[in-house]
Amino acid sequence: MITLVRRPTPSQFWSYATPLLAVIATMIAGGILFAILGKHPVEAIRVIFWDPLFGGNASYFRGQLLVKAGPLILIACGLAVGFRAGIWNIGAEGQYIMGALFSAWLALKMYPAESHWLFPAMIVLGALGGFLWAMIPAVLKVLFGTSEILVSLMLVYVAENLLAYMAFGPLKNPEGFGFPGSRNLQDYPSAFNHELIEGTGMHWGVVAALIAVIFTYGLMHRHITGFRVRVAGEAPRAARFAGVIPARLVMLGLGMGGAFAGLAGMFEVSGPSGQITDSFNVGYGFTAIIVAFLGRLHPIGILLAGLLMALTYIGGDMAQLMLGLPSAAIQVFQGMLLFFLLAFDVLTNFRIRFGRVAA
């Protein structure tokens, strides 16, 4: 008989070992999945994890790694603060969309005027868009005790429909010959999030992601606010006795997650994506949840997890192109990471014991 015995304190060793185990288990399970689909499992894993870094044209794909990882790291840093406090913001995808809409609206409103302050203003408005969208579940939770999980998740669908409405309506390109979608901001120099070093993929969104890692680390590990957030998440009753005000933590956790997600949306619409379309969002807000937990809610871990997840994005695209793997299989492969992480996380709090349980 196999039983689980709760540890007196969570195991620090397993806390850091489980992400590695989850990656290995995902490779094994993914290989089995690819074999079932008729593909060579070792070749598929090689294409996903090795070729983007060291294969042919790797210099191009390494730049794309930063492009993909930037928004994931930025969003996950914001989410991690809330998750540490026990505030579950599942609606970062909606906040990401609202950040893109707010900033694109300003750029298109100003078109074709050229100004040095336009891009900084778009950054502020993008963060504001995500922040305000996140304040809806925050205020409802503080005033009425609603579930931030359900409200923030439902707001994703509201944001997606709003995105489609704007792409087909108010933000539609008047010179687009009837096709949906806004003007392409890549053709508007004042609003374009250009590449800072040619061929590296480094743009202002990547810089913002690195700043977010440093800022989040300082907040969570070098500031009293981070201490209060951690105490509230690990021992809510003790936090109240220590004078922590839960409403403020709700506002902080959701507000910071929303602002960071909005920033990610702004940098994406003004850079790699370039325009508002009904298919603008590609799931970065949901994938960032996996990144946050894979990184153990620690900024440095999130940085590494974001790069790993970006690698699966790029490698997955290559596997689809070179091996003919369906996109759904790649999505299942990425989802396995979170599944195995949560499964192995049991080892952090429980010890496995074999044999009969004493009466």
mmCIF file of C-alpha atoms in Angstrom:
data_model
loop_
_atom_site.group_PDB
_atom_site.id
_atom_site.type_symbol
_atom_site.label_atom_id
_atom_site.label_comp_id
_atom_site.label_asym_id
_atom_site.label_seq_id
_atom_site.Cartn_x
_atom_site.Cartn_y
_atom_site.Cartn_z
ATOM 1 C CA MET A 1 0.000 0.000 0.000
ATOM 2 C CA ILE A 2 1.192 3.503 -0.832
ATOM 3 C CA THR A 3 0.324 6.311 1.563
ATOM 4 C CA LEU A 4 1.149 9.992 1.741
ATOM 5 C CA VAL A 5 2.431 11.325 5.044
ATOM 6 C CA ARG A 6 2.396 15.097 5.524
ATOM 7 C CA ARG A 7 5.820 16.598 6.189
ATOM 8 C CA PRO A 8 6.211 18.825 9.288
ATOM 9 C CA THR A 9 7.490 21.578 6.979
ATOM 10 C CA PRO A 10 7.536 21.786 3.148
ATOM 11 C CA SER A 11 10.657 20.213 1.626
ATOM 12 C CA GLN A 12 12.930 22.855 0.124
ATOM 13 C CA PHE A 13 14.726 20.207 -1.947
ATOM 14 C CA TRP A 14 11.548 18.983 -3.638
ATOM 15 C CA SER A 15 10.324 22.543 -4.050
ATOM 16 C CA TYR A 16 13.233 23.195 -6.434
ATOM 17 C CA ALA A 17 13.473 19.652 -7.845
ATOM 18 C CA THR A 18 9.837 19.307 -8.953
ATOM 19 C CA PRO A 19 10.089 21.786 -11.892
ATOM 20 C CA LEU A 20 13.021 19.778 -13.265
ATOM 21 C CA LEU A 21 11.122 16.523 -12.780
ATOM 22 C CA ALA A 22 8.076 18.066 -14.486
ATOM 23 C CA VAL A 23 10.156 19.003 -17.544
ATOM 24 C CA ILE A 24 11.637 15.479 -17.774
ATOM 25 C CA ALA A 25 8.223 13.842 -17.351
ATOM 26 C CA THR A 26 6.772 16.162 -19.997
ATOM 27 C CA MET A 27 9.484 15.111 -22.441
ATOM 28 C CA ILE A 28 8.743 11.417 -21.799
ATOM 29 C CA ALA A 29 4.949 11.763 -21.965
ATOM 30 C CA GLY A 30 5.237 14.082 -24.968
ATOM 31 C CA GLY A 31 7.468 11.560 -26.732
ATOM 32 C CA ILE A 32 4.838 8.859 -26.165
ATOM 33 C CA LEU A 33 2.157 11.206 -27.526
ATOM 34 C CA PHE A 34 4.221 11.967 -30.627
ATOM 35 C CA ALA A 35 4.884 8.233 -31.151
ATOM 36 C CA ILE A 36 1.132 7.555 -31.021
ATOM 37 C CA LEU A 37 0.718 10.213 -33.718
ATOM 38 C CA GLY A 38 3.206 8.324 -35.894
ATOM 39 C CA LYS A 39 6.203 10.635 -35.394
ATOM 40 C CA HIS A 40 9.655 9.698 -34.164
ATOM 41 C CA PRO A 41 9.594 10.781 -30.476
ATOM 42 C CA VAL A 42 13.327 11.513 -30.110
ATOM 43 C CA GLU A 43 13.400 13.542 -33.310
ATOM 44 C CA ALA A 44 10.325 15.528 -32.210
ATOM 45 C CA ILE A 45 11.869 16.347 -28.817
ATOM 46 C CA ARG A 46 15.108 17.319 -30.534
ATOM 47 C CA VAL A 47 13.303 19.670 -32.916
ATOM 48 C CA ILE A 48 11.430 21.340 -30.034
ATOM 49 C CA PHE A 49 14.264 21.741 -27.511
ATOM 50 C CA TRP A 50 17.522 21.580 -29.476
ATOM 51 C CA ASP A 51 17.074 22.959 -32.980
ATOM 52 C CA PRO A 52 15.890 26.491 -31.971
ATOM 53 C CA LEU A 53 19.088 26.930 -29.940
ATOM 54 C CA PHE A 54 21.740 25.015 -31.851
ATOM 55 C CA GLY A 55 20.225 23.841 -35.161
ATOM 56 C CA GLY A 56 20.270 25.491 -38.562
ATOM 57 C CA ASN A 57 19.235 29.192 -38.533
ATOM 58 C CA ALA A 58 19.556 29.112 -34.732
ATOM 59 C CA SER A 59 20.822 32.711 -34.705
ATOM 60 C CA TYR A 60 17.377 33.849 -35.921
ATOM 61 C CA PHE A 61 15.420 31.601 -33.571
ATOM 62 C CA ARG A 62 17.463 32.676 -30.525
ATOM 63 C CA GLY A 63 16.270 36.238 -31.175
ATOM 64 C CA GLN A 64 12.692 35.034 -31.422
ATOM 65 C CA LEU A 65 13.143 33.381 -28.039
ATOM 66 C CA LEU A 66 13.288 36.821 -26.401
ATOM 67 C CA VAL A 67 10.310 38.036 -28.436
ATOM 68 C CA LYS A 68 8.172 35.155 -27.162
ATOM 69 C CA ALA A 69 9.538 35.115 -23.611
ATOM 70 C CA GLY A 70 9.160 38.864 -22.968
ATOM 71 C CA PRO A 71 5.352 39.027 -22.532
ATOM 72 C CA LEU A 72 5.264 35.703 -20.654
ATOM 73 C CA ILE A 73 7.847 36.881 -18.097
ATOM 74 C CA LEU A 74 6.229 40.298 -17.734
ATOM 75 C CA ILE A 75 2.739 38.897 -17.107
ATOM 76 C CA ALA A 76 3.973 36.076 -14.843
ATOM 77 C CA CYS A 77 5.889 38.518 -12.591
ATOM 78 C CA GLY A 78 2.685 40.445 -11.942
ATOM 79 C CA LEU A 79 0.639 37.295 -11.387
ATOM 80 C CA ALA A 80 3.206 35.865 -8.969
ATOM 81 C CA VAL A 81 2.693 38.715 -6.482
ATOM 82 C CA GLY A 82 -1.035 37.998 -6.313
ATOM 83 C CA PHE A 83 -0.585 34.225 -6.185
ATOM 84 C CA ARG A 84 1.881 34.599 -3.295
ATOM 85 C CA ALA A 85 -0.822 36.467 -1.362
ATOM 86 C CA GLY A 86 -3.461 33.836 -2.186
ATOM 87 C CA ILE A 87 -5.192 36.071 -4.767
ATOM 88 C CA TRP A 88 -5.958 34.089 -7.910
ATOM 89 C CA ASN A 89 -5.966 36.330 -10.949
ATOM 90 C CA ILE A 90 -6.890 33.984 -13.813
ATOM 91 C CA GLY A 91 -7.895 36.829 -16.149
ATOM 92 C CA ALA A 92 -4.502 38.147 -17.267
ATOM 93 C CA GLU A 93 -5.500 37.351 -20.859
ATOM 94 C CA GLY A 94 -8.283 39.937 -20.668
ATOM 95 C CA GLN A 95 -6.008 42.497 -19.007
ATOM 96 C CA TYR A 96 -3.443 41.866 -21.765
ATOM 97 C CA ILE A 97 -6.090 42.599 -24.400
ATOM 98 C CA MET A 98 -7.235 45.781 -22.657
ATOM 99 C CA GLY A 99 -3.664 47.074 -22.441
ATOM 100 C CA ALA A 100 -3.316 46.563 -26.188
ATOM 101 C CA LEU A 101 -6.651 48.255 -26.918
ATOM 102 C CA PHE A 102 -5.951 51.312 -24.738
ATOM 103 C CA SER A 103 -2.496 51.921 -26.214
ATOM 104 C CA ALA A 104 -3.543 51.196 -29.821
ATOM 105 C CA TRP A 105 -6.504 53.559 -29.452
ATOM 106 C CA LEU A 106 -4.168 56.413 -28.491
ATOM 107 C CA ALA A 107 -1.752 55.680 -31.352
ATOM 108 C CA LEU A 108 -4.539 55.475 -33.934
ATOM 109 C CA LYS A 109 -6.196 58.593 -32.536
ATOM 110 C CA MET A 110 -2.940 60.519 -33.045
ATOM 111 C CA TYR A 111 -2.193 59.049 -36.502
ATOM 112 C CA PRO A 112 -0.349 60.369 -38.546
ATOM 113 C CA ALA A 113 1.136 62.932 -36.131
ATOM 114 C CA GLU A 114 4.763 62.284 -35.222
ATOM 115 C CA SER A 115 5.768 62.938 -31.607
ATOM 116 C CA HIS A 116 8.459 61.726 -29.190
ATOM 117 C CA TRP A 117 5.990 61.487 -26.317
ATOM 118 C CA LEU A 118 3.532 59.201 -28.109
ATOM 119 C CA PHE A 119 5.310 55.922 -27.338
ATOM 120 C CA PRO A 120 5.835 56.714 -23.601
ATOM 121 C CA ALA A 121 2.182 57.773 -23.399
ATOM 122 C CA MET A 122 1.167 54.445 -24.968
ATOM 123 C CA ILE A 123 3.165 52.629 -22.270
ATOM 124 C CA VAL A 124 1.311 54.508 -19.525
ATOM 125 C CA LEU A 125 -2.069 53.938 -21.164
ATOM 126 C CA GLY A 126 -1.359 50.244 -21.757
ATOM 127 C CA ALA A 127 -0.548 49.692 -18.088
ATOM 128 C CA LEU A 128 -3.616 51.738 -17.115
ATOM 129 C CA GLY A 129 -5.879 49.624 -19.356
ATOM 130 C CA GLY A 130 -4.770 46.372 -17.750
ATOM 131 C CA PHE A 131 -4.896 47.897 -14.266
ATOM 132 C CA LEU A 132 -8.462 49.197 -14.641
ATOM 133 C CA TRP A 133 -9.665 45.860 -16.046
ATOM 134 C CA ALA A 134 -8.115 44.057 -13.056
ATOM 135 C CA MET A 135 -9.759 46.493 -10.660
ATOM 136 C CA ILE A 136 -13.205 45.128 -11.581
ATOM 137 C CA PRO A 137 -12.688 41.747 -9.818
ATOM 138 C CA ALA A 138 -10.650 43.507 -7.107
ATOM 139 C CA VAL A 139 -13.408 45.969 -6.173
ATOM 140 C CA LEU A 140 -16.112 43.296 -6.395
ATOM 141 C CA LYS A 141 -14.099 41.022 -4.111
ATOM 142 C CA VAL A 142 -13.445 43.754 -1.537
ATOM 143 C CA LEU A 143 -17.023 45.104 -1.502
ATOM 144 C CA PHE A 144 -19.089 41.959 -2.025
ATOM 145 C CA GLY A 145 -16.731 39.035 -1.412
ATOM 146 C CA THR A 146 -17.077 37.672 -4.965
ATOM 147 C CA SER A 147 -14.613 35.109 -6.326
ATOM 148 C CA GLU A 148 -11.793 36.832 -8.192
ATOM 149 C CA ILE A 149 -11.193 33.566 -10.052
ATOM 150 C CA LEU A 150 -14.626 33.513 -11.694
ATOM 151 C CA VAL A 151 -14.919 37.265 -12.271
ATOM 152 C CA SER A 152 -11.446 37.710 -13.772
ATOM 153 C CA LEU A 153 -11.924 34.605 -15.954
ATOM 154 C CA MET A 154 -15.326 35.736 -17.261
ATOM 155 C CA LEU A 155 -13.890 39.164 -18.038
ATOM 156 C CA VAL A 156 -11.510 37.454 -20.496
ATOM 157 C CA TYR A 157 -14.474 36.593 -22.722
ATOM 158 C CA VAL A 158 -15.826 40.131 -22.391
ATOM 159 C CA ALA A 159 -12.429 41.502 -23.441
ATOM 160 C CA GLU A 160 -12.227 39.101 -26.409
ATOM 161 C CA ASN A 161 -15.613 40.234 -27.698
ATOM 162 C CA LEU A 162 -14.635 43.869 -27.152
ATOM 163 C CA LEU A 163 -11.435 43.192 -29.130
ATOM 164 C CA ALA A 164 -13.441 41.755 -32.039
ATOM 165 C CA TYR A 165 -15.830 44.727 -31.933
ATOM 166 C CA MET A 166 -12.947 47.226 -32.053
ATOM 167 C CA ALA A 167 -11.196 45.323 -34.869
ATOM 168 C CA PHE A 168 -14.347 45.276 -36.996
ATOM 169 C CA GLY A 169 -15.577 48.713 -35.900
ATOM 170 C CA PRO A 170 -14.046 51.811 -34.296
ATOM 171 C CA LEU A 171 -10.374 50.840 -34.804
ATOM 172 C CA LYS A 172 -10.789 49.323 -38.270
ATOM 173 C CA ASN A 173 -8.334 50.629 -40.855
ATOM 174 C CA PRO A 174 -10.272 53.046 -43.121
ATOM 175 C CA GLU A 175 -7.807 52.265 -45.901
ATOM 176 C CA GLY A 176 -7.952 48.497 -45.364
ATOM 177 C CA PHE A 177 -10.261 47.727 -48.325
ATOM 178 C CA GLY A 178 -12.924 46.332 -45.987
ATOM 179 C CA PHE A 179 -10.649 43.840 -44.237
ATOM 180 C CA PRO A 180 -10.966 43.755 -40.409
ATOM 181 C CA GLY A 181 -8.111 45.045 -38.287
ATOM 182 C CA SER A 182 -6.518 48.363 -37.472
ATOM 183 C CA ARG A 183 -3.686 50.169 -39.216
ATOM 184 C CA ASN A 184 -0.342 48.437 -38.759
ATOM 185 C CA LEU A 185 1.636 50.342 -36.134
ATOM 186 C CA GLN A 186 4.858 48.975 -37.644
ATOM 187 C CA ASP A 187 4.298 51.579 -40.389
ATOM 188 C CA TYR A 188 3.882 54.397 -37.843
ATOM 189 C CA PRO A 189 7.389 55.292 -36.545
ATOM 190 C CA SER A 190 6.252 57.241 -33.449
ATOM 191 C CA ALA A 191 4.150 54.308 -32.196
ATOM 192 C CA PHE A 192 6.361 51.417 -33.295
ATOM 193 C CA ASN A 193 8.102 49.244 -30.689
ATOM 194 C CA HIS A 194 11.202 48.744 -32.820
ATOM 195 C CA GLU A 195 14.047 46.254 -32.337
ATOM 196 C CA LEU A 196 16.795 47.870 -30.233
ATOM 197 C CA ILE A 197 19.647 45.671 -31.537
ATOM 198 C CA GLU A 198 19.081 44.329 -35.018
ATOM 199 C CA GLY A 199 18.728 40.565 -35.268
ATOM 200 C CA THR A 200 18.556 39.948 -31.503
ATOM 201 C CA GLY A 201 14.805 40.255 -30.939
ATOM 202 C CA MET A 202 15.541 42.729 -28.140
ATOM 203 C CA HIS A 203 12.800 45.382 -28.029
ATOM 204 C CA TRP A 204 11.377 47.598 -25.298
ATOM 205 C CA GLY A 205 9.033 44.825 -24.155
ATOM 206 C CA VAL A 206 12.000 42.565 -23.394
ATOM 207 C CA VAL A 207 13.673 45.404 -21.475
ATOM 208 C CA ALA A 208 10.448 45.919 -19.514
ATOM 209 C CA ALA A 209 10.329 42.192 -18.701
ATOM 210 C CA LEU A 210 13.877 42.288 -17.287
ATOM 211 C CA ILE A 211 13.023 45.400 -15.244
ATOM 212 C CA ALA A 212 9.893 43.617 -13.984
ATOM 213 C CA VAL A 213 12.026 40.681 -12.779
ATOM 214 C CA ILE A 214 14.328 43.030 -10.831
ATOM 215 C CA PHE A 215 11.438 45.117 -9.482
ATOM 216 C CA THR A 216 9.449 42.062 -8.382
ATOM 217 C CA TYR A 217 12.498 40.543 -6.714
ATOM 218 C CA GLY A 218 13.138 43.773 -4.800
ATOM 219 C CA LEU A 219 9.483 44.078 -3.803
ATOM 220 C CA MET A 220 9.071 40.474 -2.671
ATOM 221 C CA HIS A 221 12.459 39.872 -1.030
ATOM 222 C CA ARG A 222 13.807 43.278 -0.024
ATOM 223 C CA HIS A 223 10.703 45.235 1.020
ATOM 224 C CA ILE A 224 8.225 44.988 3.882
ATOM 225 C CA THR A 225 5.359 44.757 1.361
ATOM 226 C CA GLY A 226 6.740 41.490 0.012
ATOM 227 C CA PHE A 227 7.022 40.123 3.548
ATOM 228 C CA ARG A 228 3.368 40.991 4.191
ATOM 229 C CA VAL A 229 2.330 39.400 0.891
ATOM 230 C CA ARG A 230 4.125 36.151 1.740
ATOM 231 C CA VAL A 231 2.729 36.032 5.278
ATOM 232 C CA ALA A 232 -0.806 36.677 3.998
ATOM 233 C CA GLY A 233 -0.478 33.786 1.568
ATOM 234 C CA GLU A 234 1.059 31.304 3.999
ATOM 235 C CA ALA A 235 -0.763 32.228 7.235
ATOM 236 C CA PRO A 236 -3.758 34.550 6.643
ATOM 237 C CA ARG A 237 -4.835 34.637 10.302
ATOM 238 C CA ALA A 238 -1.347 35.476 11.509
ATOM 239 C CA ALA A 239 -1.160 38.215 8.876
ATOM 240 C CA ARG A 240 -4.345 39.827 10.215
ATOM 241 C CA PHE A 241 -2.964 39.803 13.755
ATOM 242 C CA ALA A 242 0.197 41.446 12.367
ATOM 243 C CA GLY A 243 -1.884 44.313 10.985
ATOM 244 C CA VAL A 244 -2.034 43.287 7.323
ATOM 245 C CA ILE A 245 -5.155 44.713 5.660
ATOM 246 C CA PRO A 246 -6.548 42.078 3.210
ATOM 247 C CA ALA A 247 -8.316 44.655 0.994
ATOM 248 C CA ARG A 248 -5.024 46.403 0.258
ATOM 249 C CA LEU A 249 -3.395 43.112 -0.704
ATOM 250 C CA VAL A 250 -6.294 42.313 -3.051
ATOM 251 C CA MET A 251 -5.838 45.686 -4.747
ATOM 252 C CA LEU A 252 -2.064 45.230 -4.929
ATOM 253 C CA GLY A 253 -2.138 41.648 -6.208
ATOM 254 C CA LEU A 254 -4.772 42.177 -8.891
ATOM 255 C CA GLY A 255 -3.661 45.704 -9.761
ATOM 256 C CA MET A 256 -0.026 44.776 -10.284
ATOM 257 C CA GLY A 257 -0.969 41.693 -12.303
ATOM 258 C CA GLY A 258 -3.300 43.778 -14.461
ATOM 259 C CA ALA A 259 -0.774 46.572 -15.028
ATOM 260 C CA PHE A 260 1.987 44.155 -16.057
ATOM 261 C CA ALA A 261 -0.376 42.236 -18.356
ATOM 262 C CA GLY A 262 -1.526 45.527 -19.903
ATOM 263 C CA LEU A 263 2.096 46.503 -20.516
ATOM 264 C CA ALA A 264 2.703 43.178 -22.251
ATOM 265 C CA GLY A 265 -0.306 43.811 -24.494
ATOM 266 C CA MET A 266 0.966 47.308 -25.317
ATOM 267 C CA PHE A 267 4.448 46.131 -26.294
ATOM 268 C CA GLU A 268 2.989 43.295 -28.376
ATOM 269 C CA VAL A 269 0.500 45.399 -30.359
ATOM 270 C CA SER A 270 3.093 48.079 -31.048
ATOM 271 C CA GLY A 271 5.787 45.545 -31.980
ATOM 272 C CA PRO A 272 5.636 41.906 -33.105
ATOM 273 C CA SER A 273 1.872 41.877 -33.707
ATOM 274 C CA GLY A 274 1.611 45.424 -35.048
ATOM 275 C CA GLN A 275 -2.150 45.784 -35.198
ATOM 276 C CA ILE A 276 -5.462 45.109 -33.502
ATOM 277 C CA THR A 277 -7.243 42.122 -35.042
ATOM 278 C CA ASP A 278 -9.880 39.746 -33.722
ATOM 279 C CA SER A 279 -7.127 37.090 -33.376
ATOM 280 C CA PHE A 280 -4.632 39.381 -31.617
ATOM 281 C CA ASN A 281 -4.515 37.439 -28.341
ATOM 282 C CA VAL A 282 -2.626 34.150 -28.532
ATOM 283 C CA GLY A 283 -3.016 32.905 -24.974
ATOM 284 C CA TYR A 284 -0.053 34.646 -23.352
ATOM 285 C CA GLY A 285 -2.175 35.484 -20.286
ATOM 286 C CA PHE A 286 -3.066 31.840 -19.670
ATOM 287 C CA THR A 287 0.394 30.480 -20.493
ATOM 288 C CA ALA A 288 1.912 32.972 -18.044
ATOM 289 C CA ILE A 289 0.100 31.113 -15.238
ATOM 290 C CA ILE A 290 2.119 28.003 -16.136
ATOM 291 C CA VAL A 291 5.278 30.118 -16.259
ATOM 292 C CA ALA A 292 4.576 31.608 -12.816
ATOM 293 C CA PHE A 293 4.139 28.201 -11.167
ATOM 294 C CA LEU A 294 6.948 26.555 -13.129
ATOM 295 C CA GLY A 295 9.180 29.344 -11.806
ATOM 296 C CA ARG A 296 7.962 28.668 -8.244
ATOM 297 C CA LEU A 297 6.536 32.224 -8.063
ATOM 298 C CA HIS A 298 10.127 33.498 -7.780
ATOM 299 C CA PRO A 299 11.254 36.226 -10.236
ATOM 300 C CA ILE A 300 14.465 34.425 -11.218
ATOM 301 C CA GLY A 301 12.578 31.152 -11.634
ATOM 302 C CA ILE A 302 9.981 32.969 -13.749
ATOM 303 C CA LEU A 303 12.744 34.341 -15.983
ATOM 304 C CA LEU A 304 14.054 30.813 -16.639
ATOM 305 C CA ALA A 305 10.570 29.309 -16.971
ATOM 306 C CA GLY A 306 9.572 32.039 -19.439
ATOM 307 C CA LEU A 307 12.560 31.222 -21.644
ATOM 308 C CA LEU A 308 11.730 27.501 -21.446
ATOM 309 C CA MET A 309 8.100 28.060 -22.383
ATOM 310 C CA ALA A 310 9.141 30.353 -25.239
ATOM 311 C CA LEU A 311 11.399 27.553 -26.442
ATOM 312 C CA THR A 312 8.417 25.189 -26.609
ATOM 313 C CA TYR A 313 6.498 27.831 -28.605
ATOM 314 C CA ILE A 314 9.267 28.226 -31.194
ATOM 315 C CA GLY A 315 10.216 24.534 -31.201
ATOM 316 C CA GLY A 316 6.539 23.634 -31.453
ATOM 317 C CA ASP A 317 6.141 25.807 -34.550
ATOM 318 C CA MET A 318 9.221 24.160 -36.053
ATOM 319 C CA ALA A 319 7.861 20.686 -35.237
ATOM 320 C CA GLN A 320 4.588 21.551 -36.967
ATOM 321 C CA LEU A 321 6.470 22.758 -40.042
ATOM 322 C CA MET A 322 9.152 20.076 -40.244
ATOM 323 C CA LEU A 323 7.366 17.004 -38.860
ATOM 324 C CA GLY A 324 3.732 17.826 -39.556
ATOM 325 C CA LEU A 325 2.697 17.675 -35.908
ATOM 326 C CA PRO A 326 -0.768 19.168 -35.277
ATOM 327 C CA SER A 327 -0.888 22.393 -33.243
ATOM 328 C CA ALA A 328 -3.250 20.742 -30.747
ATOM 329 C CA ALA A 329 -0.552 18.183 -29.929
ATOM 330 C CA ILE A 330 1.906 20.994 -29.193
ATOM 331 C CA GLN A 331 -0.652 22.685 -26.928
ATOM 332 C CA VAL A 332 -1.205 19.410 -25.070
ATOM 333 C CA PHE A 333 2.569 19.091 -24.732
ATOM 334 C CA GLN A 334 2.775 22.587 -23.164
ATOM 335 C CA GLY A 335 -0.168 21.844 -20.854
ATOM 336 C CA MET A 336 1.608 18.724 -19.611
ATOM 337 C CA LEU A 337 4.200 20.965 -17.968
ATOM 338 C CA LEU A 338 1.654 22.393 -15.525
ATOM 339 C CA PHE A 339 -0.001 18.997 -15.023
ATOM 340 C CA PHE A 340 3.248 17.271 -14.051
ATOM 341 C CA LEU A 341 4.380 20.230 -11.981
ATOM 342 C CA LEU A 342 1.210 20.086 -9.876
ATOM 343 C CA ALA A 343 1.435 16.287 -9.668
ATOM 344 C CA PHE A 344 5.044 16.271 -8.472
ATOM 345 C CA ASP A 345 4.351 19.192 -6.154
ATOM 346 C CA VAL A 346 2.744 16.665 -3.810
ATOM 347 C CA LEU A 347 6.279 15.609 -2.881
ATOM 348 C CA THR A 348 6.934 19.075 -1.452
ATOM 349 C CA ASN A 349 4.338 18.694 1.279
ATOM 350 C CA PHE A 350 4.008 14.903 1.567
ATOM 351 C CA ARG A 351 6.383 11.967 1.940
ATOM 352 C CA ILE A 352 5.557 8.705 0.134
ATOM 353 C CA ARG A 353 5.467 5.661 2.405
ATOM 354 C CA PHE A 354 5.224 2.081 1.170
ATOM 355 C CA GLY A 355 3.672 -0.663 3.273
ATOM 356 C CA ARG A 356 0.708 -1.198 5.632
ATOM 357 C CA VAL A 357 -0.425 1.752 7.713
ATOM 358 C CA ALA A 358 -0.222 1.166 11.451
ATOM 359 C CA ALA A 359 -3.647 0.985 13.140
#
